[in-house]
Coordinates of C-alpha atoms in Angstrom, one line a residue:
X3 CA -106.9 -10.0 72.1
X4 CA -106.4 -9.6 68.4
X5 CA -108.4 -6.7 67.4
X6 CA -111.0 -7.9 65.0
X7 CA -111.2 -5.9 61.0
X8 CA -113.6 -3.9 61.4
X9 CA -112.3 -1.3 63.9
X10 CA -109.0 -1.5 62.9
X11 CA -108.1 2.0 60.7
X12 CA -105.0 4.3 59.5
X13 CA -105.5 7.1 57.7
X14 CA -104.6 11.3 58.4
X15 CA -105.3 13.4 59.7
X16 CA -105.0 17.2 57.7
X17 CA -106.8 18.5 60.9
X18 CA -104.0 17.9 63.5
X19 CA -100.7 17.2 60.9
X20 CA -101.1 13.3 61.9
X21 CA -101.4 9.9 61.3
X22 CA -104.5 8.0 62.9
X23 CA -103.9 4.5 64.1
X24 CA -107.2 3.0 65.0
X25 CA -108.6 6.7 65.7
X26 CA -106.0 7.6 68.0
X27 CA -102.3 10.1 66.6
X28 CA -99.5 7.4 64.8
X29 CA -95.9 8.6 64.7
X30 CA -94.4 5.6 63.0
X31 CA -90.9 4.7 63.4
X32 CA -89.5 2.3 60.4
X33 CA -86.1 0.7 58.5
X34 CA -86.0 -0.7 55.5
X35 CA -85.8 -5.0 54.4
X36 CA -86.1 -6.7 51.4
X37 CA -87.1 -9.6 50.9
X38 CA -85.9 -10.8 48.1
X39 CA -82.7 -9.7 49.0
X40 CA -82.9 -11.9 52.0
X41 CA -83.0 -15.7 51.8
X42 CA -86.2 -16.2 53.2
X43 CA -85.2 -19.7 56.2
X44 CA -83.4 -15.7 58.0
X45 CA -87.1 -13.6 57.2
X46 CA -88.0 -14.2 61.5
X47 CA -84.0 -13.4 62.4
X48 CA -83.8 -10.3 61.0
X49 CA -87.0 -8.7 61.4
X50 CA -87.1 -10.0 65.0
X51 CA -83.9 -7.9 65.3
X52 CA -85.9 -4.6 63.6
X53 CA -88.8 -5.0 66.0
X54 CA -86.4 -5.0 69.1
X55 CA -85.2 -1.9 68.0
X56 CA -88.2 -0.3 68.6
X57 CA -89.6 -0.1 65.2
X58 CA -93.1 -0.2 64.5
X59 CA -92.8 -0.9 61.0
X60 CA -91.1 -2.7 57.7
X61 CA -90.5 -1.0 54.3
X62 CA -90.6 -3.0 51.2
X63 CA -90.2 -3.5 47.8
X64 CA -92.6 -5.3 45.7
X65 CA -89.7 -6.1 42.4
X66 CA -91.9 -6.9 39.4
X67 CA -89.3 -8.9 37.6
X68 CA -88.7 -10.8 40.9
X69 CA -92.0 -12.1 40.4
X70 CA -92.9 -11.8 36.7
X71 CA -89.9 -13.5 34.3
X72 CA -91.7 -13.7 31.5
X73 CA -95.0 -12.2 29.9
X74 CA -97.5 -14.2 32.3
X75 CA -95.1 -16.8 34.1
X76 CA -95.4 -15.3 37.3
X77 CA -93.3 -17.2 40.8
X78 CA -94.1 -16.8 44.5
X79 CA -92.6 -19.5 46.2
X80 CA -89.3 -20.0 48.1
X81 CA -88.0 -17.2 48.8
X82 CA -90.4 -15.4 46.4
X83 CA -93.3 -15.5 48.9
X84 CA -94.2 -12.5 49.9
X85 CA -97.2 -13.1 50.9
X86 CA -95.5 -15.6 53.8
X87 CA -92.9 -12.9 54.3
X88 CA -96.2 -10.2 55.2
X89 CA -97.9 -12.6 58.0
X90 CA -94.3 -12.9 59.6
X91 CA -94.6 -8.9 60.4
X92 CA -97.8 -9.7 61.3
X93 CA -96.1 -12.2 64.0
X94 CA -93.5 -10.0 65.4
X95 CA -96.5 -7.5 66.0
X96 CA -94.6 -4.9 62.6
X97 CA -95.9 -3.3 59.9
X98 CA -95.8 -3.1 56.8
X99 CA -95.2 -0.5 54.3
X100 CA -95.5 -1.9 51.5
X101 CA -93.8 -0.1 47.7
X102 CA -95.7 -1.9 45.1
X103 CA -94.3 0.0 41.7
X104 CA -95.0 -1.2 39.2
X105 CA -91.0 1.0 38.7
X106 CA -88.6 1.1 42.5
X107 CA -84.9 1.3 41.6
X108 CA -83.6 -0.2 44.8
X109 CA -80.9 -0.8 43.2
X110 CA -82.6 -3.2 42.2
X111 CA -81.8 -4.5 37.9
X112 CA -84.1 -2.7 35.6
X113 CA -85.3 -0.5 38.8
X114 CA -87.6 -3.6 39.6
X115 CA -89.4 -3.4 36.2
X116 CA -88.8 -6.8 33.8
X117 CA -86.4 -7.1 31.0
X118 CA -89.4 -8.9 28.8
X119 CA -90.6 -4.8 28.3
X120 CA -88.1 -4.1 25.9
X121 CA -89.6 -6.7 23.2
X122 CA -90.7 -3.6 22.7
X123 CA -88.1 -1.4 21.7
X124 CA -89.5 1.7 20.9
X125 CA -91.5 1.3 24.4
X126 CA -91.0 4.3 26.8
X127 CA -90.8 2.7 30.1
X128 CA -93.4 4.9 33.5
X129 CA -95.3 6.5 31.3
X130 CA -98.2 6.0 29.6
X131 CA -97.6 4.2 26.3
X132 CA -100.3 1.4 26.5
X133 CA -98.2 -1.0 25.9
X134 CA -96.3 -0.5 28.6
X135 CA -99.7 0.1 30.7
X136 CA -101.1 -2.8 29.3
X137 CA -98.3 -5.3 30.8
X138 CA -98.6 -3.4 34.5
X139 CA -102.1 -3.8 34.0
X140 CA -102.0 -7.0 33.6
X141 CA -98.9 -7.3 36.4
X142 CA -101.3 -4.9 39.2
X143 CA -104.3 -7.7 38.9
X144 CA -102.3 -10.4 39.4
X145 CA -99.8 -8.2 42.8
X146 CA -102.9 -6.1 44.6
X147 CA -105.5 -8.7 44.5
X148 CA -102.9 -10.7 47.1
X149 CA -102.0 -7.9 48.5
X150 CA -106.0 -6.3 49.6
X151 CA -106.0 -9.3 52.7
X152 CA -102.6 -8.3 54.3
X153 CA -104.4 -4.3 54.4
X154 CA -104.6 -2.7 57.6
X155 CA -108.2 -2.3 57.6
X156 CA -108.3 -5.7 56.7
X157 CA -106.7 -8.4 59.2
X158 CA -103.3 -7.4 58.0
X159 CA -99.7 -5.2 58.4
X160 CA -100.1 -3.4 55.6
X161 CA -100.6 0.0 56.6
X162 CA -99.8 2.3 53.3
X163 CA -98.8 1.3 50.1
X164 CA -97.0 3.4 47.4
X165 CA -97.4 4.6 43.9
X166 CA -94.6 4.1 42.2
X167 CA -91.3 5.3 42.9
X168 CA -89.1 9.1 43.1
X169 CA -91.5 9.7 39.6
X170 CA -90.2 12.9 39.9
X171 CA -86.5 12.8 39.0
X172 CA -87.9 10.6 35.4
X173 CA -87.8 12.9 32.5
X174 CA -91.3 11.6 31.8
X175 CA -93.3 14.2 33.7
X176 CA -96.2 12.0 33.1
X177 CA -99.5 12.9 35.3
X178 CA -102.1 11.0 33.4
X179 CA -99.3 8.2 34.1
X180 CA -99.3 9.0 37.4
X181 CA -103.6 9.3 37.3
X182 CA -103.6 5.8 35.8
X183 CA -102.2 4.4 38.7
X184 CA -104.0 5.7 41.2
X185 CA -106.7 4.2 40.1
X186 CA -106.2 1.2 39.6
X187 CA -104.1 0.8 43.2
X188 CA -107.8 2.1 44.2
X189 CA -110.1 -0.6 41.5
X190 CA -107.9 -3.1 43.7
X191 CA -107.5 -1.6 47.2
X192 CA -110.1 -0.4 47.2
X193 CA -110.4 3.8 49.0
X194 CA -109.2 3.3 52.5
X195 CA -105.5 2.7 52.2
X196 CA -103.5 5.4 51.9
X197 CA -101.3 5.7 49.2
X198 CA -98.7 7.7 49.0
X199 CA -95.3 9.1 46.8
X200 CA -91.9 9.6 48.0
X201 CA -89.6 11.5 45.5
X202 CA -86.5 13.8 46.8
X203 CA -87.1 16.8 49.2
X204 CA -86.4 19.7 46.3
X205 CA -89.1 21.1 44.6
X206 CA -88.4 20.3 41.3
X207 CA -88.6 16.2 41.8
X208 CA -91.8 17.1 43.3
X209 CA -93.0 19.4 41.2
X210 CA -93.6 16.1 38.8
X211 CA -93.6 13.4 41.3
X212 CA -96.9 14.0 43.3
X213 CA -100.7 14.5 42.7
X214 CA -103.2 15.4 44.4
X215 CA -104.8 12.0 46.1
X216 CA -101.4 11.0 46.7
X217 CA -100.0 11.6 49.9
X218 CA -97.1 13.3 49.0
X219 CA -93.4 13.0 51.5
X220 CA -89.9 13.0 50.7
X221 CA -86.8 11.7 51.0
X222 CA -83.3 12.8 52.5
X223 CA -80.3 12.2 54.3
X224 CA -77.8 12.8 57.5
X225 CA -76.6 16.4 57.2
X226 CA -79.9 17.1 55.1
X227 CA -81.3 20.6 55.9
X228 CA -84.0 19.6 57.8
X229 CA -86.4 22.4 58.1
X230 CA -85.6 23.2 53.8
X231 CA -87.0 19.3 53.3
X232 CA -89.9 19.7 55.1
X233 CA -90.5 23.1 54.1
X234 CA -90.4 22.1 50.2
X235 CA -92.7 18.8 51.9
X236 CA -95.3 21.4 53.0
X237 CA -95.4 23.1 49.5
X238 CA -97.3 19.7 48.0
X239 CA -99.0 19.0 51.4
X240 CA -99.6 22.0 52.8
X241 CA -101.5 20.2 56.4
X242 CA -101.0 15.9 57.3
X243 CA -97.6 15.1 58.6
X244 CA -94.4 15.4 58.3
X245 CA -92.5 12.2 56.9
X246 CA -88.8 11.5 55.9
X247 CA -89.6 7.9 54.0
X248 CA -85.2 7.6 52.7
X249 CA -83.5 8.1 55.4
X250 CA -80.4 6.7 54.2
X251 CA -78.7 4.8 57.0
X252 CA -75.9 4.3 54.7
X253 CA -75.0 4.4 50.5
X254 CA -74.7 2.2 47.9
X255 CA -71.3 1.0 46.9
X256 CA -70.1 0.7 43.0
X257 CA -67.6 -1.6 42.5
X258 CA -64.7 0.0 41.1
X259 CA -65.0 2.7 43.8
X260 CA -64.8 2.8 47.5
X261 CA -67.2 1.3 50.3
X262 CA -69.1 3.9 51.9
X263 CA -69.3 4.0 55.6
X264 CA -71.6 6.9 57.1
X265 CA -70.7 7.1 61.4
X266 CA -73.0 6.0 63.4
X267 CA -73.0 9.1 65.2
X268 CA -73.9 10.8 62.4
X269 CA -77.0 8.8 61.7
X270 CA -78.3 9.0 65.5
X271 CA -78.1 12.7 65.7
X272 CA -79.8 13.5 62.7
X273 CA -82.8 10.9 63.1
X274 CA -82.7 11.7 67.1
X275 CA -83.6 15.5 65.1
X276 CA -86.0 13.4 62.7
X277 CA -88.1 12.4 65.4
X278 CA -88.2 15.8 67.7
X279 CA -90.2 17.4 64.6
X280 CA -92.5 14.8 65.0
X281 CA -91.5 13.4 61.7
X282 CA -92.8 9.8 60.8
X283 CA -89.9 8.1 59.4
X284 CA -88.9 4.9 57.0
X285 CA -84.5 4.2 57.6
X286 CA -83.6 2.9 54.1
X287 CA -81.6 0.3 55.1
X288 CA -82.3 -1.3 58.3
X289 CA -80.6 -4.4 57.1
X290 CA -79.7 -4.3 53.2
X291 CA -78.6 -8.5 52.6
X292 CA -78.0 -9.2 49.5
X293 CA -78.1 -9.2 45.1
X294 CA -77.6 -13.3 44.7
X295 CA -77.4 -13.7 41.1
X296 CA -77.9 -11.4 39.3
X297 CA -80.4 -9.3 40.3
X298 CA -78.3 -6.0 41.3
X299 CA -78.4 -2.4 39.2
X300 CA -76.4 0.4 37.7
X301 CA -76.4 3.5 38.3
X302 CA -75.0 6.4 34.5
X303 CA -71.9 6.6 33.9
X304 CA -72.6 2.9 33.9
X305 CA -71.4 1.7 36.6
X306 CA -72.5 -1.9 38.1
X307 CA -72.8 -2.4 42.3
X308 CA -71.8 -5.7 43.9
X309 CA -73.5 -8.3 44.9
X310 CA -73.6 -7.3 49.0
X311 CA -75.6 -4.7 49.2
X312 CA -74.7 -4.2 53.1
X313 CA -75.2 -0.3 52.8
X314 CA -73.4 -0.3 55.5
X315 CA -76.8 -0.3 57.7
X316 CA -77.4 -0.9 61.1
X317 CA -77.4 -4.6 60.6
X318 CA -74.7 -5.7 58.3
X319 CA -75.4 -8.0 55.2
X320 CA -76.0 -11.4 56.9
X321 CA -77.6 -10.1 59.9
X322 CA -75.4 -8.8 62.5
X323 CA -76.4 -6.0 64.9
X324 CA -73.2 -3.3 64.3
X325 CA -72.2 0.2 66.9
X326 CA -75.0 1.3 64.3
X327 CA -77.8 -0.2 65.4
X328 CA -77.6 0.2 69.0
X329 CA -76.9 3.4 68.6
X330 CA -79.7 4.5 66.7
X331 CA -81.8 1.8 69.0
X332 CA -80.8 4.2 72.0
X333 CA -81.8 7.1 69.9
X334 CA -85.6 5.0 69.3
X335 CA -85.4 4.6 73.3
X336 CA -85.6 8.2 74.0
X337 CA -88.8 8.6 72.2
X338 CA -90.8 5.6 72.6
X339 CA -91.1 2.4 75.2
X340 CA -88.4 -0.2 73.5
X341 CA -89.9 -4.4 74.0
X342 CA -88.9 -6.3 76.3
X343 CA -87.1 -9.0 76.3
X344 CA -83.5 -10.2 74.1
X345 CA -82.0 -9.1 70.8
X346 CA -81.6 -12.3 68.4
X347 CA -77.1 -12.5 68.8
X348 CA -75.6 -12.2 65.6
X349 CA -75.6 -15.7 63.5
X350 CA -72.5 -18.0 64.4
X351 CA -69.8 -17.9 61.2
X352 CA -67.7 -20.2 59.8
X353 CA -64.6 -20.3 58.3
X354 CA -64.6 -24.2 56.3
X355 CA -60.7 -23.2 54.5
X356 CA -59.4 -23.3 51.8
X357 CA -60.8 -25.9 48.5
X358 CA -59.9 -26.7 45.5
X359 CA -61.5 -26.5 42.5
X360 CA -59.8 -28.1 39.1
X361 CA -61.0 -26.8 35.7
X362 CA -63.4 -28.2 33.8
X363 CA -63.0 -27.2 30.9
X364 CA -63.8 -23.3 28.9
X365 CA -67.5 -22.1 27.5
X366 CA -66.7 -22.5 24.1
X367 CA -66.2 -26.7 25.2
X368 CA -69.1 -26.3 27.3
X369 CA -71.7 -25.1 24.6
X370 CA -73.6 -28.8 24.1
X371 CA -74.2 -28.0 27.6
X372 CA -74.5 -24.7 28.2
X373 CA -77.0 -24.1 25.3
X374 CA -78.6 -27.0 23.7
X375 CA -80.5 -25.6 21.6
X376 CA -77.5 -24.6 19.5
X377 CA -76.6 -20.5 18.2
X378 CA -79.2 -18.9 17.1
X379 CA -78.0 -17.6 13.3
X380 CA -78.0 -13.7 12.2
X381 CA -76.5 -11.4 9.7
X382 CA -75.7 -8.7 12.2
X383 CA -75.7 -9.6 16.1
X384 CA -78.9 -9.3 17.8
X385 CA -79.4 -8.1 21.9
X386 CA -80.2 -10.8 25.2
X387 CA -83.9 -9.5 24.5
X388 CA -83.6 -10.5 20.9
X389 CA -83.1 -14.2 22.1
X390 CA -84.9 -13.9 24.9
X391 CA -82.0 -14.2 27.3
X392 CA -82.6 -11.5 30.5
X393 CA -80.5 -12.2 32.2
X394 CA -76.1 -13.9 32.8
X395 CA -74.5 -14.4 29.4
X396 CA -74.1 -14.3 24.7
X397 CA -71.2 -15.4 22.8
X398 CA -71.4 -14.1 20.0
X399 CA -69.4 -15.5 17.0
X400 CA -68.9 -14.6 13.7
X401 CA -65.3 -15.9 11.7
X402 CA -63.0 -14.1 10.9
X403 CA -62.5 -12.2 7.5
X404 CA -59.5 -12.2 6.5
X405 CA -55.8 -12.8 8.6
X406 CA -55.1 -10.9 11.2
X407 CA -51.6 -11.4 11.1
X408 CA -50.3 -7.8 12.7
X409 CA -53.0 -5.6 15.1
X410 CA -55.8 -5.3 13.3
X411 CA -58.2 -2.8 15.7
X412 CA -61.1 -4.4 16.7
X413 CA -63.4 -1.9 17.2
X414 CA -67.3 -1.3 19.0
X415 CA -69.8 1.4 17.5
X416 CA -71.9 4.5 19.6
X417 CA -70.2 2.3 22.6
X418 CA -72.5 -1.2 21.7
X419 CA -70.7 -3.7 24.4
X420 CA -73.9 -3.6 26.5
X421 CA -71.8 -4.6 29.5
X422 CA -68.2 -6.5 29.0
X423 CA -67.0 -8.5 26.4
X424 CA -64.4 -10.9 26.6
X425 CA -62.8 -11.1 23.7
X426 CA -60.7 -14.7 22.1
X427 CA -59.7 -16.2 18.5
X428 CA -59.4 -19.9 18.7
X429 CA -59.4 -19.5 21.9
X430 CA -56.2 -17.4 22.5
X431 CA -57.9 -14.5 24.8
X432 CA -57.3 -10.7 23.1
X433 CA -59.0 -8.5 26.0
X434 CA -62.2 -7.5 27.2
X435 CA -63.9 -5.2 26.1
X436 CA -66.5 -3.2 28.4
X437 CA -68.9 0.3 28.3
X438 CA -68.5 3.4 28.7
X439 CA -64.8 2.5 29.4
X440 CA -63.1 0.2 26.6
X441 CA -64.2 0.5 23.3
X442 CA -61.6 -1.1 20.5
X443 CA -58.9 -3.7 20.7
X444 CA -55.6 -4.9 18.8
X445 CA -56.4 -8.4 18.1
X446 CA -54.5 -11.8 15.7
X447 CA -56.0 -14.4 13.7
X448 CA -56.3 -16.6 10.5
X449 CA -58.8 -15.9 7.7
X450 CA -61.4 -18.6 9.7
X451 CA -60.2 -18.1 12.9
X452 CA -63.5 -18.1 15.1
X453 CA -64.1 -14.8 15.8
X454 CA -66.0 -15.6 20.3
X455 CA -67.1 -11.9 22.5
X456 CA -69.1 -14.2 25.7
X457 CA -70.9 -11.0 26.6
X458 CA -72.5 -10.2 30.3
X459 CA -75.2 -8.6 31.0
X460 CA -73.1 -6.7 34.0
X461 CA -76.9 -5.4 36.0
X462 CA -79.3 -2.9 34.3
X463 CA -79.5 0.5 35.0
X464 CA -81.9 1.2 38.1
X465 CA -82.4 4.8 38.1
X466 CA -82.9 8.3 36.1
X467 CA -83.7 8.0 32.2
X468 CA -81.6 5.2 30.4
X469 CA -83.4 2.0 32.4
X470 CA -84.1 1.1 28.5
X471 CA -81.1 -0.5 29.4
X472 CA -80.6 -3.3 26.0
X473 CA -77.4 -5.8 27.0
X474 CA -75.4 -7.6 24.4
X475 CA -73.7 -6.3 21.0
X476 CA -76.8 -3.7 21.2
X477 CA -74.7 -1.9 18.3
X478 CA -72.2 -3.0 14.5
X479 CA -68.7 -4.4 15.4
X480 CA -65.8 -4.1 12.7
X481 CA -62.5 -5.4 12.3
X482 CA -60.0 -3.0 10.6
X483 CA -63.3 -0.6 9.7
X484 CA -64.9 -3.3 7.7
X485 CA -68.7 -4.6 10.0
X486 CA -68.2 -7.7 11.2
X487 CA -71.6 -10.4 9.9
X488 CA -73.0 -14.0 10.0
X489 CA -73.1 -14.2 13.6
X490 CA -74.0 -16.8 16.0
X491 CA -75.3 -16.3 19.3
X492 CA -75.3 -19.2 21.3
X493 CA -77.2 -18.1 24.8
X494 CA -76.4 -19.2 28.0
X495 CA -78.7 -21.0 30.1
X496 CA -75.9 -21.4 33.3
X497 CA -77.9 -22.4 36.2
X498 CA -79.6 -25.5 34.6
X499 CA -76.1 -26.2 33.6
X500 CA -74.5 -26.4 36.5
X501 CA -77.3 -27.8 38.0
X502 CA -77.8 -30.9 35.5
X503 CA -73.9 -31.4 35.8
X504 CA -71.4 -29.4 32.9
X505 CA -69.6 -32.0 31.3
X506 CA -66.7 -31.3 28.7
X507 CA -66.8 -34.0 25.8
X508 CA -63.6 -32.2 23.9
X509 CA -60.3 -32.1 24.5
X510 CA -60.1 -28.1 24.7
X511 CA -56.4 -26.9 25.5
X512 CA -57.0 -27.6 29.5
X513 CA -54.2 -25.5 30.2
X514 CA -55.0 -22.5 29.3
X515 CA -56.1 -21.0 32.4
X516 CA -56.8 -17.2 30.6
X517 CA -60.0 -18.1 28.2
X518 CA -63.5 -17.6 30.0
X519 CA -63.7 -21.4 31.1
X520 CA -65.4 -23.0 34.2
X521 CA -64.2 -25.0 37.8
X522 CA -65.1 -27.2 39.8
X523 CA -65.1 -28.6 43.8
X524 CA -66.4 -29.9 47.1
X525 CA -66.3 -29.2 50.7
X526 CA -67.5 -31.9 53.7
X527 CA -69.4 -30.4 56.5
X528 CA -66.8 -31.4 59.4
X529 CA -68.7 -33.8 61.4
X530 CA -68.5 -33.6 65.3
X531 CA -68.6 -29.5 65.5
X532 CA -72.9 -28.8 66.5
X533 CA -74.4 -26.1 65.1
X534 CA -72.9 -26.8 61.9
X535 CA -74.1 -25.7 59.0
X536 CA -73.1 -22.3 59.6
X537 CA -73.4 -18.5 57.3
X538 CA -69.8 -18.1 55.9
X539 CA -68.4 -15.8 53.5
X540 CA -66.0 -16.8 50.3
X541 CA -62.7 -15.5 49.4
X542 CA -61.1 -15.8 46.0
X543 CA -57.3 -15.8 46.2
X544 CA -55.7 -15.1 42.4
X545 CA -58.9 -14.5 40.8
X546 CA -60.0 -11.6 38.7
X547 CA -64.0 -11.8 38.0
X548 CA -66.4 -14.5 38.1
X549 CA -69.5 -16.0 38.8
X550 CA -69.6 -18.2 41.3
X551 CA -72.7 -21.1 42.4
X552 CA -72.9 -22.9 45.2
X553 CA -75.3 -26.6 45.1
X554 CA -76.7 -24.9 42.1
X555 CA -77.4 -21.8 43.7
X556 CA -76.1 -19.2 42.1
X557 CA -74.3 -16.8 44.7
X558 CA -73.5 -13.6 42.9
X559 CA -71.2 -12.0 40.9
X560 CA -67.1 -11.9 42.5
X561 CA -64.3 -9.6 41.2
X562 CA -61.8 -8.9 43.8
X563 CA -59.1 -7.3 41.1
X564 CA -61.7 -3.9 41.2
X565 CA -63.0 -4.2 44.6
X566 CA -64.3 -2.9 46.6
X567 CA -65.9 -6.2 47.9
X568 CA -63.6 -9.2 48.6
X569 CA -65.3 -11.9 50.0
X570 CA -68.9 -13.0 49.2
X571 CA -72.0 -13.8 51.4
X572 CA -73.3 -17.4 51.9
X573 CA -76.3 -17.9 54.3
X574 CA -76.0 -21.2 56.0
X575 CA -79.5 -22.3 54.1
X576 CA -77.6 -23.1 50.6
X577 CA -75.3 -25.7 52.1
X578 CA -75.8 -29.5 53.5
X579 CA -73.6 -31.6 55.6
X580 CA -75.8 -34.9 54.3
X581 CA -73.2 -34.6 51.9
X582 CA -70.1 -32.7 49.8
X583 CA -70.9 -29.0 48.9
X584 CA -70.7 -28.2 45.1
X585 CA -68.5 -25.5 43.5
X586 CA -69.0 -23.7 40.5
X587 CA -67.0 -21.5 39.3
X588 CA -67.0 -19.5 35.7
X589 CA -63.3 -17.2 35.6
X590 CA -63.8 -14.4 32.8
X591 CA -60.6 -12.2 33.0
X592 CA -58.4 -15.3 34.6
X593 CA -57.5 -17.6 37.3
X594 CA -54.5 -18.4 39.6
X595 CA -54.4 -22.2 38.6
X596 CA -51.6 -21.9 36.1
X597 CA -49.3 -20.3 38.6
X598 CA -50.4 -20.7 41.7
X599 CA -52.9 -22.6 44.2
X600 CA -56.3 -23.1 42.5
X601 CA -58.6 -23.2 45.5
X602 CA -60.7 -20.7 47.0
X603 CA -61.8 -20.3 50.3
X604 CA -64.1 -19.5 52.6
X605 CA -63.8 -17.8 56.4
X606 CA -65.3 -15.6 59.4
X607 CA -65.0 -11.8 58.6
X608 CA -66.3 -10.0 55.5
X609 CA -64.2 -7.9 53.3
X610 CA -66.2 -5.7 51.3
X611 CA -63.7 -2.1 52.0
X612 CA -61.0 -3.4 50.4
X613 CA -58.5 -0.2 50.0
X614 CA -57.5 -0.4 46.6
X615 CA -56.4 2.5 44.6
X616 CA -58.9 4.5 43.2
X617 CA -59.1 6.9 41.5
X618 CA -61.7 10.3 43.4
X619 CA -64.9 8.8 43.1
X620 CA -67.2 10.8 40.3
X621 CA -70.0 10.6 43.0
X622 CA -71.5 12.0 46.0
X623 CA -73.0 10.8 49.2
X624 CA -76.3 10.5 49.0
X625 CA -76.6 11.3 45.7
X626 CA -76.8 8.8 42.4
X627 CA -75.1 9.4 39.9
X628 CA -75.5 12.5 37.1
X629 CA -78.5 11.0 35.4

């Protein structure tokens, strides 16, 4: 019999250092899943696998920029249907710990904050800045009323709501901001719901991240000093339940560094120790999922995260059962009764094989499709935000002011390339400028020739003080010491152009395979085989770096030349069996098509751990970097 809402309650018993659910002592074992990183078609499968592992609850972030792409434009349908996700969790008998932001970190672009906030260049994010608070107030006025009906005491699954995220790691240390959020959340959600904070289990982080009235929890990974971590929580919360809100089952990756893994035995042992302490725990991540499209974040010193957010989690990026899943399930079974019934199996994968591609044209030949409203003209370069281009690419164009018959230095001032610029003169590739790595190139060309810099936003910084991350050419460019002026800037709406079909009406050099160019191909799902289409992975033999769309769905970035990720996960829901599946590839640096086979390949196994030759990693496990 369903319990009526009025009888349901969830709160904190400070006298007995525990949570109370419906008046009885309660300890939760939870796992993180981000609905924004898992296709809607797979929400049920992943949630059921989490339930069958013995979890009581799930924890999820709400990325503000996923739901408000432009000021006042809200989207909560399809893969963004948060309320449907909550209803599925409720159906499964899973409680929900909601991390409502406004900032989330989560290795997500700008930590979930919308890039359009940066239209006020001096804005101080995550502070009492009045323009920031006004935007937060409007957003929470949309989000939180939707969430109120899903609170536990109102008959829904949400037992706790997190305010902000790891605020103690941020430089602002603005208690007025936390107090403002506390009042805002109470105003929309009422006084019954448990509001909480999460910070690293270090005194300095807890000092600025906690506020009276918000229950302080901590996060730490396997191998940490458990006693010390909870002792630090006790300094902020002398009474109440012990909680690790982010127990790391793996760790995040960056392009150009090794894929991080944490052995199942290490995770299982630490998990058991925490549960033996009587603490509540959330495993971050239980399934990582995928940074589809342009959604990945970055850390400082600037390093972008790859498309895969596998995280070496108990469920793989594709939702596959792993050794770690069963090790964790076994530990949980020592502390509570596991649910009866079968565990949903790993979804089958299918290798569709090689698909031939052909070049449609270079970016510069397709500007009518890619930037139909034409260029924006300015004496000096404008940033992405000034162009209202929040993601993807902008082509910056000017003319060489003089003959550069000999190598002439093109230099970005103040590390002003955010984040990579693919440089060409009249279509002849000159090289790549990149943030924090390559600030100058030698170029050649005649006076009046087009100098093109195709600038890629590789993902905004999601952690630390530098998440006001402006993209594009954020400072001037010099050629032989002279500042270049009179720029034309083409914001590229590639998603729309791909969905409408690319048309090359110019007579460009189709045999130039080094400049940024589009390639297309198609494949059909084999007939006569039951249960197709199935999930698959795509790899890029001989390709360098770029972006891929399948049936107009922006799958994400590929960069096998850098690694560690070589294959991209392709969920079956974007494939069709009734007609050919269309593939569009934007290769930025150099395709194999002039010298090798011009193809991509669908395989049935992932490779996100390519053993390329990496220099020693400058980041350590469970540390997001220096900043």
